[in-house]
Amino acid sequence: MGKIIAIANQKGGVGKTTTAFNLGSCLAADGKKVLLVDADPQANATSGLGVVPEESQLSIYECLVDGEPAATAVMPTCVEGLEIICSRIDLVGAEVELMNLRDRERALSKVLEPLRDNYDFILIDCSPSLGIITVNALSAADSVIIPVQAEYFALEGISQLLNTVRIIKSRLRPQLEIEGFLLTMYDARLRLANQIFEELKGHFGDMVFTTVIPRNIKLSESPSHGLPVILYDAESRGAIAYGQLARELVARNRRKKT
């Protein structure tokens, strides 16, 4: 049975989408069967993998609002072993349309549950908000990865997200866990970046991933070519870091099962 992991932080610009498609690509490169669900109306994870949203007949919107089976919306990507349910800008409207549905917080869970056995990991790229779509993602997930930018306001808003996780855990998804906090845009030369890493570890201990994602120009360039960084430049620091993150994630989950 596959594990569903949401990648969430209501603060924008923290490397959430970059993490979603690069982690998914590295997991697939290591032989895992992975589905990426783009639950962000900006559709950056979709375009970052070279998928043109307009060319897909079905997106996560149709699955959530029209009841289309998720299996019919799955598309291949440029990475073998990584598939995607893409997003489009009309997902913005789903926020309003879901409000009228019964059990609206579990709509995405019902969409994804039939696919769980087909994959080792299902990753959900959330939008930078705590709206109904993000609540759906957290309610569908077994765990959540929280990217944290290595800058001054990094910890701002984390308490709000953690409170949302606690509410969802108590009311909607008792098994929801924090998979880990991931430090992104890290520059080891900066004292502030090291302070934030130590502060994170001081607050959250083993919940902080050992792997950190460095500032790396290749990570910034690769989406404009429609490629994950491991296909754009496999020797770059960004590609190596996401490869390490994929292995750390797999090792963590292997330990939990034993």
Tab-separated table of C-alpha atoms in Angstrom:
chain	number	residue	atom	x	y	z
A	1	MET	CA	0.000	0.000	0.000
A	2	GLY	CA	1.406	3.370	-1.045
A	3	LYS	CA	1.996	6.297	1.284
A	4	ILE	CA	0.323	9.640	0.619
A	5	ILE	CA	2.473	12.643	1.550
A	6	ALA	CA	1.334	16.264	1.328
A	7	ILE	CA	3.994	18.925	0.804
A	8	ALA	CA	2.595	22.020	2.441
A	9	ASN	CA	3.389	25.445	3.790
A	10	GLN	CA	0.990	28.378	3.509
A	11	LYS	CA	4.005	30.683	3.164
A	12	GLY	CA	4.904	31.111	-0.494
A	13	GLY	CA	8.369	30.918	-1.992
A	14	VAL	CA	9.747	28.253	0.348
A	15	GLY	CA	10.578	25.631	-2.298
A	16	LYS	CA	7.403	23.589	-1.876
A	17	THR	CA	6.740	22.916	-5.562
A	18	THR	CA	10.462	22.515	-6.295
A	19	THR	CA	10.527	19.860	-3.585
A	20	ALA	CA	7.388	18.136	-4.877
A	21	PHE	CA	8.557	17.407	-8.403
A	22	ASN	CA	12.246	16.960	-7.653
A	23	LEU	CA	11.640	14.602	-4.729
A	24	GLY	CA	9.130	12.670	-6.836
A	25	SER	CA	11.641	12.438	-9.678
A	26	CYS	CA	14.421	11.196	-7.401
A	27	LEU	CA	12.159	8.598	-5.788
A	28	ALA	CA	11.225	7.368	-9.258
A	29	ALA	CA	14.882	7.325	-10.324
A	30	ASP	CA	15.555	5.073	-7.323
A	31	GLY	CA	12.981	2.585	-8.591
A	32	LYS	CA	9.868	3.718	-6.730
A	33	LYS	CA	6.499	4.063	-8.421
A	34	VAL	CA	5.376	7.640	-7.754
A	35	LEU	CA	2.294	9.749	-8.461
A	36	LEU	CA	2.487	13.531	-8.143
A	37	VAL	CA	-0.829	15.296	-7.574
A	38	ASP	CA	-0.650	18.990	-8.455
A	39	ALA	CA	-3.179	20.603	-6.117
A	40	ASP	CA	-2.004	24.171	-6.773
A	41	PRO	CA	-3.958	26.274	-9.321
A	42	GLN	CA	-0.670	27.824	-10.466
A	43	ALA	CA	0.196	24.384	-11.927
A	44	ASN	CA	3.938	24.948	-11.508
A	45	ALA	CA	4.626	21.299	-10.650
A	46	THR	CA	2.807	20.347	-13.848
A	47	SER	CA	4.798	22.689	-16.090
A	48	GLY	CA	8.012	21.914	-14.211
A	49	LEU	CA	7.780	18.342	-15.455
A	50	GLY	CA	7.171	19.426	-19.035
A	51	VAL	CA	3.440	18.681	-18.978
A	52	VAL	CA	1.263	21.291	-20.697
A	53	PRO	CA	-1.918	21.683	-18.614
A	54	GLU	CA	-4.003	22.680	-21.627
A	55	GLU	CA	-3.139	19.414	-23.382
A	56	SER	CA	-4.604	17.272	-20.608
A	57	GLN	CA	-8.298	16.498	-20.967
A	58	LEU	CA	-8.678	15.885	-17.246
A	59	SER	CA	-7.065	17.500	-14.222
A	60	ILE	CA	-7.480	17.271	-10.474
A	61	TYR	CA	-10.333	19.792	-10.849
A	62	GLU	CA	-12.522	17.350	-12.784
A	63	CYS	CA	-11.748	14.626	-10.261
A	64	LEU	CA	-12.760	16.782	-7.310
A	65	VAL	CA	-15.758	18.617	-8.743
A	66	ASP	CA	-17.137	16.372	-11.508
A	67	GLY	CA	-16.360	13.001	-9.922
A	68	GLU	CA	-14.074	11.811	-12.717
A	69	PRO	CA	-12.062	8.733	-11.661
A	70	ALA	CA	-8.505	9.710	-10.782
A	71	ALA	CA	-7.083	6.881	-12.894
A	72	THR	CA	-8.405	8.575	-16.052
A	73	ALA	CA	-6.556	11.804	-15.199
A	74	VAL	CA	-3.120	10.223	-14.645
A	75	MET	CA	-0.511	11.291	-17.212
A	76	PRO	CA	3.087	10.207	-17.830
A	77	THR	CA	5.984	12.607	-17.278
A	78	CYS	CA	9.531	12.885	-18.599
A	79	VAL	CA	10.698	10.692	-15.694
A	80	GLU	CA	10.132	6.958	-15.935
A	81	GLY	CA	8.174	5.752	-12.922
A	82	LEU	CA	6.745	9.209	-12.148
A	83	GLU	CA	3.174	10.015	-13.191
A	84	ILE	CA	1.105	13.111	-12.552
A	85	ILE	CA	-2.442	14.315	-12.107
A	86	CYS	CA	-2.038	17.837	-13.353
A	87	SER	CA	-3.605	21.111	-12.289
A	88	ARG	CA	-5.080	24.024	-14.197
A	89	ILE	CA	-6.077	27.548	-13.270
A	90	ASP	CA	-9.736	26.501	-13.009
A	91	LEU	CA	-8.826	24.699	-9.765
A	92	VAL	CA	-9.324	28.146	-8.188
A	93	GLY	CA	-13.055	27.636	-8.724
A	94	ALA	CA	-13.011	24.344	-6.855
A	95	GLU	CA	-12.553	26.268	-3.598
A	96	VAL	CA	-16.058	27.673	-4.067
A	97	GLU	CA	-17.678	24.598	-5.594
A	98	LEU	CA	-16.445	22.249	-2.864
A	99	MET	CA	-18.066	24.422	-0.205
A	100	ASN	CA	-21.482	23.131	-1.269
A	101	LEU	CA	-20.550	19.449	-1.009
A	102	ARG	CA	-21.176	17.207	1.948
A	103	ASP	CA	-18.003	15.883	3.525
A	104	ARG	CA	-16.116	18.428	1.422
A	105	GLU	CA	-12.881	18.083	3.424
A	106	ARG	CA	-12.547	14.439	2.321
A	107	ALA	CA	-13.160	14.923	-1.402
A	108	LEU	CA	-9.498	14.461	-2.359
A	109	SER	CA	-9.154	11.447	-0.080
A	110	LYS	CA	-11.999	9.743	-1.950
A	111	VAL	CA	-10.326	10.612	-5.259
A	112	LEU	CA	-6.910	9.210	-4.331
A	113	GLU	CA	-7.774	6.168	-2.223
A	114	PRO	CA	-8.480	3.895	-5.256
A	115	LEU	CA	-4.966	4.680	-6.572
A	116	ARG	CA	-3.082	4.008	-3.348
A	117	ASP	CA	-2.125	0.411	-4.161
A	118	ASN	CA	-0.726	1.412	-7.570
A	119	TYR	CA	2.140	3.477	-6.152
A	120	ASP	CA	4.854	3.438	-3.522
A	121	PHE	CA	4.394	7.164	-2.885
A	122	ILE	CA	1.699	9.681	-3.784
A	123	LEU	CA	2.958	13.256	-3.325
A	124	ILE	CA	0.517	16.177	-3.169
A	125	ASP	CA	1.842	19.629	-4.026
A	126	CYS	CA	-0.326	22.046	-2.050
A	127	SER	CA	-1.053	25.689	-2.815
A	128	PRO	CA	0.494	28.391	-0.583
A	129	SER	CA	-2.644	28.813	1.522
A	130	LEU	CA	-4.677	27.003	4.132
A	131	GLY	CA	-7.847	26.951	2.024
A	132	ILE	CA	-10.204	24.039	1.417
A	133	ILE	CA	-7.941	22.403	-1.200
A	134	THR	CA	-4.988	22.311	1.219
A	135	VAL	CA	-7.275	21.019	3.973
A	136	ASN	CA	-8.344	18.301	1.519
A	137	ALA	CA	-4.719	17.430	0.828
A	138	LEU	CA	-3.901	17.125	4.519
A	139	SER	CA	-7.069	15.090	5.126
A	140	ALA	CA	-6.042	12.680	2.351
A	141	ALA	CA	-2.420	12.363	3.477
A	142	ASP	CA	-0.689	9.970	5.832
A	143	SER	CA	1.968	12.584	6.545
A	144	VAL	CA	3.132	16.066	5.601
A	145	ILE	CA	6.533	17.426	4.598
A	146	ILE	CA	6.939	21.086	5.580
A	147	PRO	CA	9.588	22.986	3.575
A	148	VAL	CA	11.134	25.834	5.575
A	149	GLN	CA	13.174	28.556	3.916
A	150	ALA	CA	16.536	29.341	5.512
A	151	GLU	CA	15.739	33.025	5.989
A	152	TYR	CA	14.717	35.432	8.740
A	153	PHE	CA	10.943	34.893	8.563
A	154	ALA	CA	11.302	31.133	8.103
A	155	LEU	CA	9.483	30.095	11.254
A	156	GLU	CA	6.727	32.646	10.771
A	157	GLY	CA	3.461	30.881	10.073
A	158	ILE	CA	4.667	27.400	11.021
A	159	SER	CA	2.622	27.521	14.210
A	160	GLN	CA	-0.505	28.265	12.164
A	161	LEU	CA	0.183	25.310	9.883
A	162	LEU	CA	0.888	23.022	12.832
A	163	ASN	CA	-2.379	24.119	14.421
A	164	THR	CA	-4.200	23.223	11.196
A	165	VAL	CA	-2.486	19.826	11.212
A	166	ARG	CA	-3.584	19.283	14.816
A	167	ILE	CA	-7.202	20.149	13.987
A	168	ILE	CA	-7.235	17.832	10.968
A	169	LYS	CA	-5.602	15.077	13.009
A	170	SER	CA	-8.235	15.367	15.734
A	171	ARG	CA	-11.299	15.770	13.504
A	172	LEU	CA	-10.601	14.308	10.067
A	173	ARG	CA	-7.430	12.227	9.806
A	174	PRO	CA	-6.192	10.725	13.102
A	175	GLN	CA	-3.231	9.002	11.401
A	176	LEU	CA	-1.827	12.250	9.939
A	177	GLU	CA	1.792	12.761	11.016
A	178	ILE	CA	4.584	15.242	10.398
A	179	GLU	CA	6.907	13.441	7.994
A	180	GLY	CA	9.533	16.072	8.503
A	181	PHE	CA	10.648	19.679	8.265
A	182	LEU	CA	12.886	20.320	5.264
A	183	LEU	CA	15.267	23.279	5.234
A	184	THR	CA	15.433	24.795	1.735
A	185	MET	CA	17.465	27.533	0.032
A	186	TYR	CA	20.267	26.834	2.499
A	187	ASP	CA	23.601	28.639	2.268
A	188	ALA	CA	26.104	27.179	4.748
A	189	ARG	CA	28.234	30.340	4.521
A	190	LEU	CA	25.518	32.398	6.207
A	191	ARG	CA	25.376	32.452	9.989
A	192	LEU	CA	21.620	33.082	9.847
A	193	ALA	CA	20.981	29.934	7.806
A	194	ASN	CA	22.887	27.840	10.336
A	195	GLN	CA	21.024	29.496	13.205
A	196	ILE	CA	17.665	28.672	11.618
A	197	PHE	CA	18.711	25.048	11.105
A	198	GLU	CA	19.776	24.770	14.753
A	199	GLU	CA	16.570	26.459	15.880
A	200	LEU	CA	14.490	24.028	13.854
A	201	LYS	CA	16.354	21.056	15.309
A	202	GLY	CA	16.006	22.523	18.788
A	203	HIS	CA	12.236	22.837	18.393
A	204	PHE	CA	11.450	19.695	16.424
A	205	GLY	CA	14.363	17.311	16.936
A	206	ASP	CA	14.273	14.186	14.773
A	207	MET	CA	11.358	15.576	12.767
A	208	VAL	CA	13.866	17.764	10.900
A	209	PHE	CA	15.372	16.065	7.844
A	210	THR	CA	19.139	15.692	7.997
A	211	THR	CA	19.232	16.585	4.311
A	212	VAL	CA	19.129	20.304	3.519
A	213	ILE	CA	18.413	21.762	0.088
A	214	PRO	CA	21.030	24.334	-0.943
A	215	ARG	CA	20.554	27.466	-2.948
A	216	ASN	CA	21.407	26.257	-6.428
A	217	ILE	CA	20.990	27.946	-9.793
A	218	LYS	CA	20.259	24.625	-11.512
A	219	LEU	CA	17.192	24.160	-9.284
A	220	SER	CA	15.963	27.563	-10.450
A	221	GLU	CA	16.717	26.936	-14.123
A	222	SER	CA	15.389	23.409	-14.601
A	223	PRO	CA	11.611	24.179	-14.448
A	224	SER	CA	11.915	26.615	-17.374
A	225	HIS	CA	13.165	23.651	-19.435
A	226	GLY	CA	10.312	21.412	-18.251
A	227	LEU	CA	12.758	19.097	-16.515
A	228	PRO	CA	13.459	18.037	-12.937
A	229	VAL	CA	16.971	18.850	-11.840
A	230	ILE	CA	18.186	15.235	-12.078
A	231	LEU	CA	17.525	15.335	-15.838
A	232	TYR	CA	18.704	18.926	-16.268
A	233	ASP	CA	22.011	18.540	-14.406
A	234	ALA	CA	22.422	15.336	-12.414
A	235	GLU	CA	25.789	16.483	-11.026
A	236	SER	CA	24.481	19.738	-9.568
A	237	ARG	CA	24.286	20.308	-5.824
A	238	GLY	CA	20.513	20.548	-6.058
A	239	ALA	CA	20.183	17.168	-7.784
A	240	ILE	CA	22.502	15.512	-5.269
A	241	ALA	CA	20.552	17.025	-2.351
A	242	TYR	CA	17.165	15.818	-3.607
A	243	GLY	CA	18.643	12.391	-4.242
A	244	GLN	CA	19.789	12.313	-0.626
A	245	LEU	CA	16.346	13.473	0.533
A	246	ALA	CA	14.660	10.662	-1.404
A	247	ARG	CA	16.928	8.072	0.193
A	248	GLU	CA	16.411	9.590	3.665
A	249	LEU	CA	12.633	9.499	3.196
A	250	VAL	CA	12.697	5.852	2.118
A	251	ALA	CA	14.997	4.927	5.017
A	252	ARG	CA	12.741	6.707	7.540
A	253	ASN	CA	9.698	4.836	6.312
A	254	ARG	CA	11.545	1.528	6.289
A	255	ARG	CA	12.466	2.057	9.952
A	256	LYS	CA	8.854	2.875	10.849
A	257	LYS	CA	7.683	-0.424	9.375
A	258	THR	CA	10.159	-2.525	11.372
